[in-house]
């Protein structure tokens, strides 16, 4: 049994009871208290005690999951579409896919609507930024093929991890996307 909850002002609210199942999650919350979460196979948006089901766009065959939510209530997530999955954003009742991936991954969104995450295939993990309708892949700290973008703030600063010398050795990185700055090893900045 796994239940989502909201802890606020010294008390805990069982969001899982509102979601209606014993197995649910909460992945993101914005300043308005909206929560992106879901159940084992359904994406949900919680707003002021009300739950909205987020359905996948055409082609999603099973399982739609949320990853994050921004201050404007835009939710990002992924859903299964046969032999692969598609990442999407949800806004004002519309679900829009923007990237296909072999394996599902979580993503993050800022208030500019920029989305970061990583696309996994059999041989690599490639970090991406989705901005202004375009996907751009990020370079890592070396030529190794595993780069993961985990979050982006409202100043378009991206944080993540990348392999360095050999697979299995990861280093945290930071990248200023707005200035198209280089990917920097955080260990070199301390």
Coordinates of N, CA and C in Angstrom, one line a residue:
X1 N 0.8 -1.2 0.0 CA 0.0 0.0 0.0 C 0.9 1.2 0.0
X2 N 0.6 2.2 -0.9 CA 1.3 3.4 -1.0 C 0.3 4.5 -1.2
X3 N 0.4 5.6 -0.4 CA -0.6 6.7 -0.4 C 0.1 8.0 -0.6
X4 N -0.4 8.8 -1.4 CA 0.1 10.2 -1.6 C -0.5 11.1 -0.5
X5 N 0.3 12.1 0.0 CA -0.2 13.0 1.0 C 0.3 14.4 0.8
X6 N -0.4 15.3 1.4 CA 0.0 16.7 1.4 C 0.2 17.1 2.9
X7 N 1.4 17.6 3.2 CA 1.7 18.1 4.5 C 1.7 19.6 4.5
X8 N 0.8 20.3 5.2 CA 0.7 21.7 5.2 C 0.3 22.3 6.6
X9 N 1.0 23.3 7.0 CA 0.6 23.9 8.3 C 0.5 23.0 9.4
X10 N 1.4 22.0 9.5 CA 1.4 21.1 10.7 C 0.4 19.9 10.6
X11 N -0.3 19.8 9.5 CA -1.2 18.6 9.4 C -1.0 17.9 8.0
X12 N -1.4 16.6 8.0 CA -1.2 15.8 6.8 C -2.6 15.5 6.2
X13 N -2.8 15.7 4.9 CA -4.0 15.4 4.2 C -3.7 14.2 3.4
X14 N -4.5 13.2 3.5 CA -4.4 11.9 2.7 C -5.0 12.2 1.3
X15 N -4.1 12.6 0.4 CA -4.5 12.8 -1.0 C -4.9 11.4 -1.6
X16 N -4.3 10.4 -1.2 CA -4.6 9.0 -1.7 C -6.0 8.7 -1.6
X17 N -6.6 9.1 -0.5 CA -8.1 8.8 -0.3 C -8.9 9.5 -1.4
X18 N -8.5 10.7 -1.7 CA -9.2 11.5 -2.7 C -8.9 10.8 -4.1
X19 N -7.7 10.3 -4.3 CA -7.4 9.7 -5.6 C -8.2 8.4 -5.8
X20 N -8.6 7.8 -4.6 CA -9.5 6.6 -4.7 C -8.9 5.2 -4.8
X21 N -7.6 5.1 -4.6 CA -7.0 3.8 -4.6 C -6.0 3.7 -3.4
X22 N -5.5 2.5 -3.1 CA -4.5 2.3 -2.1 C -3.1 2.5 -2.7
X23 N -2.9 2.5 -4.0 CA -1.6 2.6 -4.6 C -1.6 3.9 -5.4
X24 N -1.0 4.9 -4.9 CA -1.0 6.2 -5.7 C 0.2 7.0 -5.3
X25 N 0.5 8.1 -5.9 CA 1.7 8.9 -5.7 C 1.4 10.3 -6.0
X26 N 2.3 11.2 -5.4 CA 2.3 12.6 -5.7 C 3.7 12.9 -6.2
X27 N 3.9 13.5 -7.4 CA 5.2 13.8 -7.9 C 5.6 15.2 -7.9
X28 N 4.7 16.1 -7.9 CA 5.0 17.6 -7.9 C 3.9 18.4 -7.3
X29 N 4.3 19.6 -6.8 CA 3.3 20.5 -6.2 C 3.8 21.9 -6.6
X30 N 2.8 22.8 -6.9 CA 3.2 24.2 -7.2 C 2.8 25.1 -6.1
X31 N 3.1 26.4 -6.2 CA 2.8 27.3 -5.1 C 1.3 27.5 -4.8
X32 N 0.5 27.1 -5.8 CA -1.0 27.2 -5.5 C -1.5 26.0 -4.8
X33 N -0.7 25.0 -4.6 CA -1.1 23.7 -4.0 C -1.7 22.7 -4.9
X34 N -1.6 22.9 -6.2 CA -2.0 21.9 -7.2 C -0.9 20.8 -7.1
X35 N -1.4 19.5 -7.2 CA -0.5 18.4 -7.1 C -0.7 17.5 -8.3
X36 N 0.5 17.2 -9.0 CA 0.5 16.2 -10.1 C 0.9 14.9 -9.4
X37 N 0.0 13.9 -9.7 CA 0.2 12.6 -9.2 C -0.5 11.6 -9.9
X38 N -0.9 10.5 -9.3 CA -1.7 9.5 -10.0 C -1.8 8.1 -9.3
X39 N -2.3 7.2 -10.0 CA -2.4 5.8 -9.5 C -1.5 4.9 -10.3
X40 N -1.7 3.6 -10.1 CA -0.8 2.7 -10.8 C -0.8 2.9 -12.3
X41 N -1.9 3.4 -12.9 CA -1.9 3.5 -14.4 C -2.6 4.8 -14.9
X42 N -2.9 5.7 -13.9 CA -3.7 6.9 -14.3 C -3.0 8.1 -13.8
X43 N -2.9 9.1 -14.6 CA -2.3 10.4 -14.2 C -3.5 11.3 -13.7
X44 N -3.2 12.0 -12.6 CA -4.2 12.8 -11.9 C -3.6 14.2 -11.6
X45 N -4.5 15.2 -11.6 CA -4.2 16.5 -11.1 C -5.2 16.9 -10.0
X46 N -4.6 17.2 -8.8 CA -5.4 17.6 -7.7 C -5.4 19.1 -7.5
X47 N -6.6 19.7 -7.5 CA -6.7 21.2 -7.3 C -7.8 21.4 -6.3
X48 N -7.5 22.0 -5.2 CA -8.5 22.4 -4.2 C -9.5 21.3 -3.9
X49 N -9.1 20.1 -3.7 CA -10.0 19.0 -3.3 C -10.6 18.3 -4.5
X50 N -10.4 18.8 -5.7 CA -11.0 18.2 -6.9 C -9.9 17.4 -7.7
X51 N -10.2 16.3 -8.3 CA -9.3 15.5 -9.0 C -9.7 15.5 -10.5
X52 N -8.7 15.8 -11.4 CA -8.9 15.8 -12.8 C -8.1 14.6 -13.4
X53 N -8.7 13.7 -14.1 CA -8.0 12.6 -14.8 C -7.3 13.2 -16.0
X54 N -6.0 12.9 -16.2 CA -5.2 13.3 -17.3 C -5.1 12.1 -18.3
X55 N -5.8 12.2 -19.4 CA -5.7 11.1 -20.3 C -4.7 11.3 -21.3
X56 N -4.1 10.3 -21.9 CA -3.1 10.4 -22.9 C -3.7 10.8 -24.2
X57 N -2.9 11.3 -25.1 CA -3.4 11.6 -26.4 C -3.6 10.3 -27.2
X58 N -4.2 10.4 -28.4 CA -4.4 9.2 -29.2 C -3.1 8.4 -29.4
X59 N -3.1 7.1 -29.3 CA -1.9 6.3 -29.4 C -1.4 5.8 -28.1
X60 N -1.8 6.4 -27.0 CA -1.4 5.9 -25.7 C -2.3 4.6 -25.4
X61 N -1.6 3.5 -25.2 CA -2.3 2.3 -25.0 C -2.6 1.9 -23.6
X62 N -1.7 2.3 -22.7 CA -1.9 2.0 -21.2 C -1.0 2.8 -20.4
X63 N -1.4 3.2 -19.2 CA -0.5 3.8 -18.3 C -0.1 5.2 -18.7
X64 N -0.6 6.2 -17.9 CA -0.2 7.6 -18.1 C 0.2 8.1 -16.7
X65 N 1.4 8.6 -16.6 CA 2.0 9.0 -15.4 C 2.5 10.4 -15.4
X66 N 2.4 11.1 -14.2 CA 2.9 12.5 -14.1 C 4.3 12.6 -13.5
X67 N 5.0 13.6 -13.8 CA 6.3 13.9 -13.3 C 6.5 15.2 -12.5
X68 N 5.8 16.2 -13.0 CA 6.0 17.5 -12.4 C 4.9 18.5 -12.8
X69 N 4.9 19.6 -12.1 CA 3.9 20.7 -12.4 C 4.5 22.0 -12.2
X70 N 4.2 23.0 -13.0 CA 4.7 24.3 -12.8 C 3.7 25.2 -12.2
X71 N 4.0 26.5 -12.0 CA 3.1 27.5 -11.3 C 1.9 27.8 -12.0
X72 N 1.8 27.5 -13.3 CA 0.7 27.7 -14.2 C -0.2 26.5 -14.3
X73 N 0.1 25.4 -13.6 CA -0.7 24.2 -13.6 C -0.4 23.3 -14.8
X74 N 0.7 23.6 -15.5 CA 1.0 22.7 -16.7 C 1.8 21.5 -16.1
X75 N 1.3 20.3 -16.4 CA 1.8 19.1 -15.9 C 2.6 18.4 -17.0
X76 N 3.7 17.7 -16.6 CA 4.5 16.9 -17.6 C 4.5 15.5 -17.1
X77 N 4.6 14.6 -18.0 CA 4.6 13.2 -17.7 C 4.9 12.3 -18.9
X78 N 4.6 11.0 -18.8 CA 4.8 10.1 -19.9 C 3.7 9.1 -19.9
X79 N 3.5 8.4 -21.0 CA 2.5 7.4 -21.2 C 3.0 6.3 -22.1
X80 N 2.5 5.1 -22.0 CA 2.9 4.0 -22.9 C 2.1 4.1 -24.2
X81 N 2.9 3.8 -25.2 CA 2.2 3.8 -26.6 C 2.7 2.6 -27.4
X82 N 2.4 1.4 -26.9 CA 2.8 0.2 -27.6 C 4.2 -0.2 -27.1
X83 N 5.2 -0.2 -28.0 CA 6.5 -0.7 -27.7 C 7.4 0.4 -27.2
X84 N 6.9 1.6 -27.1 CA 7.7 2.7 -26.5 C 6.8 3.6 -25.7
X85 N 7.3 4.7 -25.2 CA 6.5 5.6 -24.4 C 6.7 7.0 -25.0
X86 N 5.7 7.9 -24.7 CA 5.8 9.3 -25.2 C 5.7 10.2 -24.0
X87 N 6.6 11.2 -24.0 CA 6.5 12.2 -23.0 C 5.5 13.3 -23.4
X88 N 4.8 13.9 -22.5 CA 3.8 14.8 -22.8 C 3.7 16.0 -21.8
X89 N 3.0 17.0 -22.2 CA 2.6 18.1 -21.3 C 1.1 18.2 -21.4
X90 N 0.5 18.6 -20.2 CA -0.9 18.7 -20.1 C -1.3 20.1 -19.6
X91 N -2.1 20.8 -20.4 CA -2.5 22.2 -20.0 C -3.9 22.5 -20.4
X92 N -4.7 23.0 -19.5 CA -6.1 23.3 -19.8 C -6.9 22.3 -20.5
X93 N -6.8 21.0 -20.1 CA -7.6 19.9 -20.6 C -7.0 19.3 -21.9
X94 N -5.8 19.7 -22.3 CA -5.3 19.1 -23.6 C -3.9 18.5 -23.2
X95 N -3.7 17.2 -23.7 CA -2.5 16.5 -23.5 C -1.8 16.5 -24.8
X96 N -0.5 17.0 -24.8 CA 0.3 17.1 -26.1 C 1.6 16.3 -25.9
X97 N 1.8 15.3 -26.8 CA 3.0 14.5 -26.8 C 4.1 15.4 -27.4
X98 N 5.4 15.2 -26.9 CA 6.5 16.0 -27.6 C 7.7 15.1 -27.8
X99 N 7.8 13.9 -27.3 CA 9.0 13.1 -27.5 C 8.7 11.7 -27.2
X100 N 9.2 10.8 -28.1 CA 9.1 9.4 -27.9 C 10.3 8.8 -27.3
X101 N 10.2 7.8 -26.4 CA 11.3 7.2 -25.7 C 11.1 5.7 -25.7
X102 N 12.1 4.9 -25.7 CA 12.0 3.5 -25.6 C 11.6 3.1 -24.2
X103 N 12.2 3.7 -23.2 CA 11.8 3.5 -21.8 C 11.3 4.8 -21.2
X104 N 10.3 4.7 -20.3 CA 9.7 5.9 -19.7 C 10.6 6.6 -18.8
X105 N 10.6 7.9 -18.8 CA 11.5 8.7 -17.9 C 10.6 9.8 -17.3
X106 N 11.1 10.3 -16.2 CA 10.5 11.4 -15.6 C 11.1 12.7 -16.1
X107 N 10.3 13.8 -16.1 CA 10.8 15.1 -16.5 C 10.4 16.2 -15.6
X108 N 10.9 17.4 -15.8 CA 10.6 18.5 -14.9 C 10.3 19.7 -15.8
X109 N 9.5 20.6 -15.3 CA 9.1 21.8 -16.1 C 9.2 23.1 -15.2
X110 N 9.7 24.2 -15.9 CA 9.7 25.4 -15.2 C 8.6 26.3 -15.6
X111 N 8.5 27.5 -15.1 CA 7.4 28.5 -15.4 C 7.5 29.1 -16.8
X112 N 8.6 28.9 -17.5 CA 8.7 29.3 -18.8 C 8.2 28.3 -19.8
X113 N 7.8 27.1 -19.2 CA 7.3 26.0 -20.1 C 8.4 25.2 -20.6
X114 N 9.7 25.4 -20.2 CA 10.8 24.6 -20.6 C 10.8 23.3 -19.9
X115 N 10.9 22.2 -20.6 CA 10.9 20.8 -20.0 C 12.2 20.2 -20.2
X116 N 12.7 19.5 -19.1 CA 14.0 18.8 -19.2 C 13.7 17.3 -18.7
X117 N 14.5 16.4 -19.2 CA 14.4 15.0 -18.8 C 15.5 14.3 -19.6
X118 N 15.3 13.0 -19.7 CA 16.3 12.2 -20.5 C 15.5 11.1 -21.3
X119 N 16.1 10.8 -22.4 CA 15.5 9.9 -23.4 C 16.4 8.6 -23.3
X120 N 15.8 7.5 -23.0 CA 16.7 6.3 -22.9 C 16.4 5.4 -24.1
X121 N 17.5 4.9 -24.7 CA 17.3 3.8 -25.7 C 18.3 2.7 -25.2
X122 N 18.5 1.7 -26.1 CA 19.2 0.5 -25.7 C 20.7 0.9 -25.3
X123 N 21.3 1.9 -26.0 CA 22.7 2.1 -25.9 C 23.1 3.4 -25.1
X124 N 22.1 4.3 -24.8 CA 22.5 5.5 -24.2 C 21.3 6.2 -23.5
X125 N 21.6 7.2 -22.7 CA 20.6 8.0 -22.0 C 21.0 9.5 -22.4
X126 N 20.1 10.1 -23.1 CA 20.4 11.5 -23.6 C 19.5 12.5 -22.9
X127 N 20.1 13.5 -22.3 CA 19.4 14.6 -21.7 C 18.8 15.5 -22.7
X128 N 17.6 16.1 -22.5 CA 17.1 17.0 -23.4 C 16.4 18.2 -22.8
X129 N 16.2 19.2 -23.6 CA 15.5 20.4 -23.2 C 14.4 20.5 -24.3
X130 N 13.1 20.6 -23.9 CA 12.1 20.9 -24.8 C 11.7 22.4 -24.6
X131 N 11.9 23.3 -25.5 CA 11.7 24.7 -25.4 C 11.2 25.3 -26.7
X132 N 10.1 26.1 -26.6 CA 9.6 26.7 -27.8 C 9.2 25.7 -28.9
X133 N 8.7 24.5 -28.5 CA 8.3 23.5 -29.5 C 9.4 22.7 -30.1
X134 N 10.6 22.8 -29.6 CA 11.8 22.1 -30.2 C 12.5 21.3 -29.1
X135 N 13.0 20.1 -29.4 CA 13.8 19.3 -28.5 C 15.2 19.5 -28.9
X136 N 16.1 19.8 -27.9 CA 17.5 19.9 -28.1 C 18.2 18.9 -27.1
X137 N 19.1 18.1 -27.6 CA 19.8 17.2 -26.7 C 21.1 17.9 -26.1
X138 N 21.4 17.6 -24.9 CA 22.5 18.3 -24.2 C 23.7 17.4 -24.3
X139 N 24.9 18.0 -24.3 CA 26.1 17.2 -24.2 C 26.5 17.0 -22.7
X140 N 27.2 16.0 -22.5 CA 27.7 15.7 -21.1 C 29.0 16.3 -20.8
X141 N 29.7 15.6 -19.9 CA 31.0 16.1 -19.4 C 32.1 15.4 -20.2
X142 N 31.8 14.4 -20.9 CA 32.8 13.6 -21.7 C 32.1 13.1 -22.9
X143 N 32.7 12.2 -23.7 CA 32.1 11.6 -24.8 C 31.2 10.4 -24.5
X144 N 31.1 10.0 -23.2 CA 30.3 8.9 -22.8 C 28.8 9.2 -23.1
X145 N 28.1 8.1 -23.4 CA 26.7 8.4 -23.9 C 25.6 8.5 -22.8
X146 N 25.9 8.7 -21.6 CA 24.9 8.7 -20.6 C 24.8 10.1 -19.9
X147 N 23.7 10.9 -20.2 CA 23.5 12.2 -19.7 C 22.1 12.3 -19.2
X148 N 21.9 12.7 -18.0 CA 20.5 12.8 -17.4 C 20.3 14.2 -16.9
X149 N 19.2 14.9 -17.4 CA 18.8 16.2 -16.9 C 17.6 15.9 -15.9
X150 N 17.8 16.4 -14.7 CA 16.8 16.1 -13.6 C 15.8 17.3 -13.3
X151 N 16.3 18.5 -13.5 CA 15.5 19.7 -13.1 C 15.9 20.9 -13.8
X152 N 15.0 21.9 -13.9 CA 15.3 23.2 -14.5 C 14.6 24.3 -13.7
X153 N 15.3 25.4 -13.4 CA 14.6 26.4 -12.6 C 14.1 27.5 -13.6
X154 N 13.5 28.5 -13.0 CA 12.9 29.6 -13.8 C 13.9 30.5 -14.5
X155 N 15.2 30.4 -14.1 CA 16.3 31.1 -14.8 C 16.9 30.2 -15.9
X156 N 16.3 29.0 -16.2 CA 16.8 28.1 -17.2 C 18.1 27.4 -16.8
X157 N 18.4 27.3 -15.5 CA 19.6 26.6 -15.0 C 19.2 25.1 -14.9
X158 N 19.9 24.2 -15.6 CA 19.6 22.8 -15.6 C 20.6 22.1 -14.7
X159 N 20.1 21.1 -13.9 CA 21.0 20.2 -13.1 C 20.7 18.8 -13.5
X160 N 21.8 18.0 -13.4 CA 21.7 16.6 -13.8 C 22.9 15.8 -13.5
X161 N 23.1 14.7 -14.1 CA 24.3 13.9 -13.9 C 24.7 13.3 -15.3
X162 N 26.0 13.0 -15.4 CA 26.6 12.5 -16.6 C 27.7 11.5 -16.3
X163 N 27.9 10.5 -17.1 CA 29.1 9.6 -16.9 C 30.3 10.4 -17.3
X164 N 31.4 10.0 -16.7 CA 32.7 10.6 -17.0 C 33.6 9.6 -17.6
X165 N 34.6 9.1 -16.9 CA 35.6 8.2 -17.4 C 35.0 6.9 -18.0
X166 N 34.2 6.2 -17.2 CA 33.6 5.0 -17.7 C 32.2 4.8 -17.2
X167 N 31.4 4.0 -17.8 CA 30.0 3.8 -17.3 C 30.0 3.4 -15.9
X168 N 29.2 4.0 -15.1 CA 29.1 3.7 -13.7 C 29.7 4.8 -12.8
X169 N 30.5 5.7 -13.4 CA 31.0 6.8 -12.7 C 30.3 8.1 -13.1
X170 N 29.5 8.6 -12.2 CA 28.7 9.8 -12.6 C 29.2 11.0 -11.8
X171 N 29.0 12.2 -12.5 CA 29.3 13.5 -11.9 C 28.1 14.4 -12.0
X172 N 27.8 15.1 -11.0 CA 26.7 16.1 -11.1 C 27.1 17.3 -12.0
X173 N 26.2 17.8 -12.8 CA 26.5 18.9 -13.6 C 25.5 20.0 -13.5
X174 N 25.8 21.2 -14.0 CA 25.0 22.4 -14.0 C 25.2 23.0 -15.4
X175 N 24.1 23.5 -16.0 CA 24.2 24.2 -17.3 C 23.2 25.4 -17.4
X176 N 23.7 26.5 -17.8 CA 22.9 27.7 -18.0 C 22.4 27.6 -19.4
X177 N 21.1 27.2 -19.5 CA 20.6 27.0 -20.9 C 20.2 28.3 -21.5
X178 N 19.8 29.3 -20.7 CA 19.4 30.6 -21.3 C 20.6 31.3 -22.0
X179 N 21.8 31.1 -21.5 CA 23.0 31.7 -22.1 C 23.8 30.7 -23.0
X180 N 23.1 29.5 -23.2 CA 23.8 28.5 -23.9 C 25.2 28.2 -23.4
X181 N 25.3 28.2 -22.1 CA 26.6 28.0 -21.5 C 27.0 26.5 -21.5
X182 N 28.3 26.3 -21.2 CA 28.8 24.9 -21.3 C 28.2 24.1 -20.1
X183 N 28.3 22.8 -20.3 CA 27.9 21.8 -19.2 C 29.1 21.8 -18.3
X184 N 28.9 22.1 -17.0 CA 30.0 22.3 -16.0 C 29.9 21.2 -15.0
X185 N 31.0 20.6 -14.6 CA 31.1 19.6 -13.6 C 31.0 20.4 -12.2
X186 N 30.0 20.0 -11.4 CA 29.8 20.7 -10.1 C 31.0 20.6 -9.2
X187 N 31.7 19.4 -9.3 CA 32.9 19.3 -8.5 C 34.0 20.3 -8.8
X188 N 34.0 20.8 -10.0 CA 35.0 21.8 -10.4 C 34.6 23.2 -9.9
X189 N 33.4 23.4 -9.4 CA 33.0 24.7 -9.0 C 33.0 24.9 -7.5
X190 N 33.5 23.9 -6.8 CA 33.6 24.0 -5.3 C 35.1 24.1 -4.9

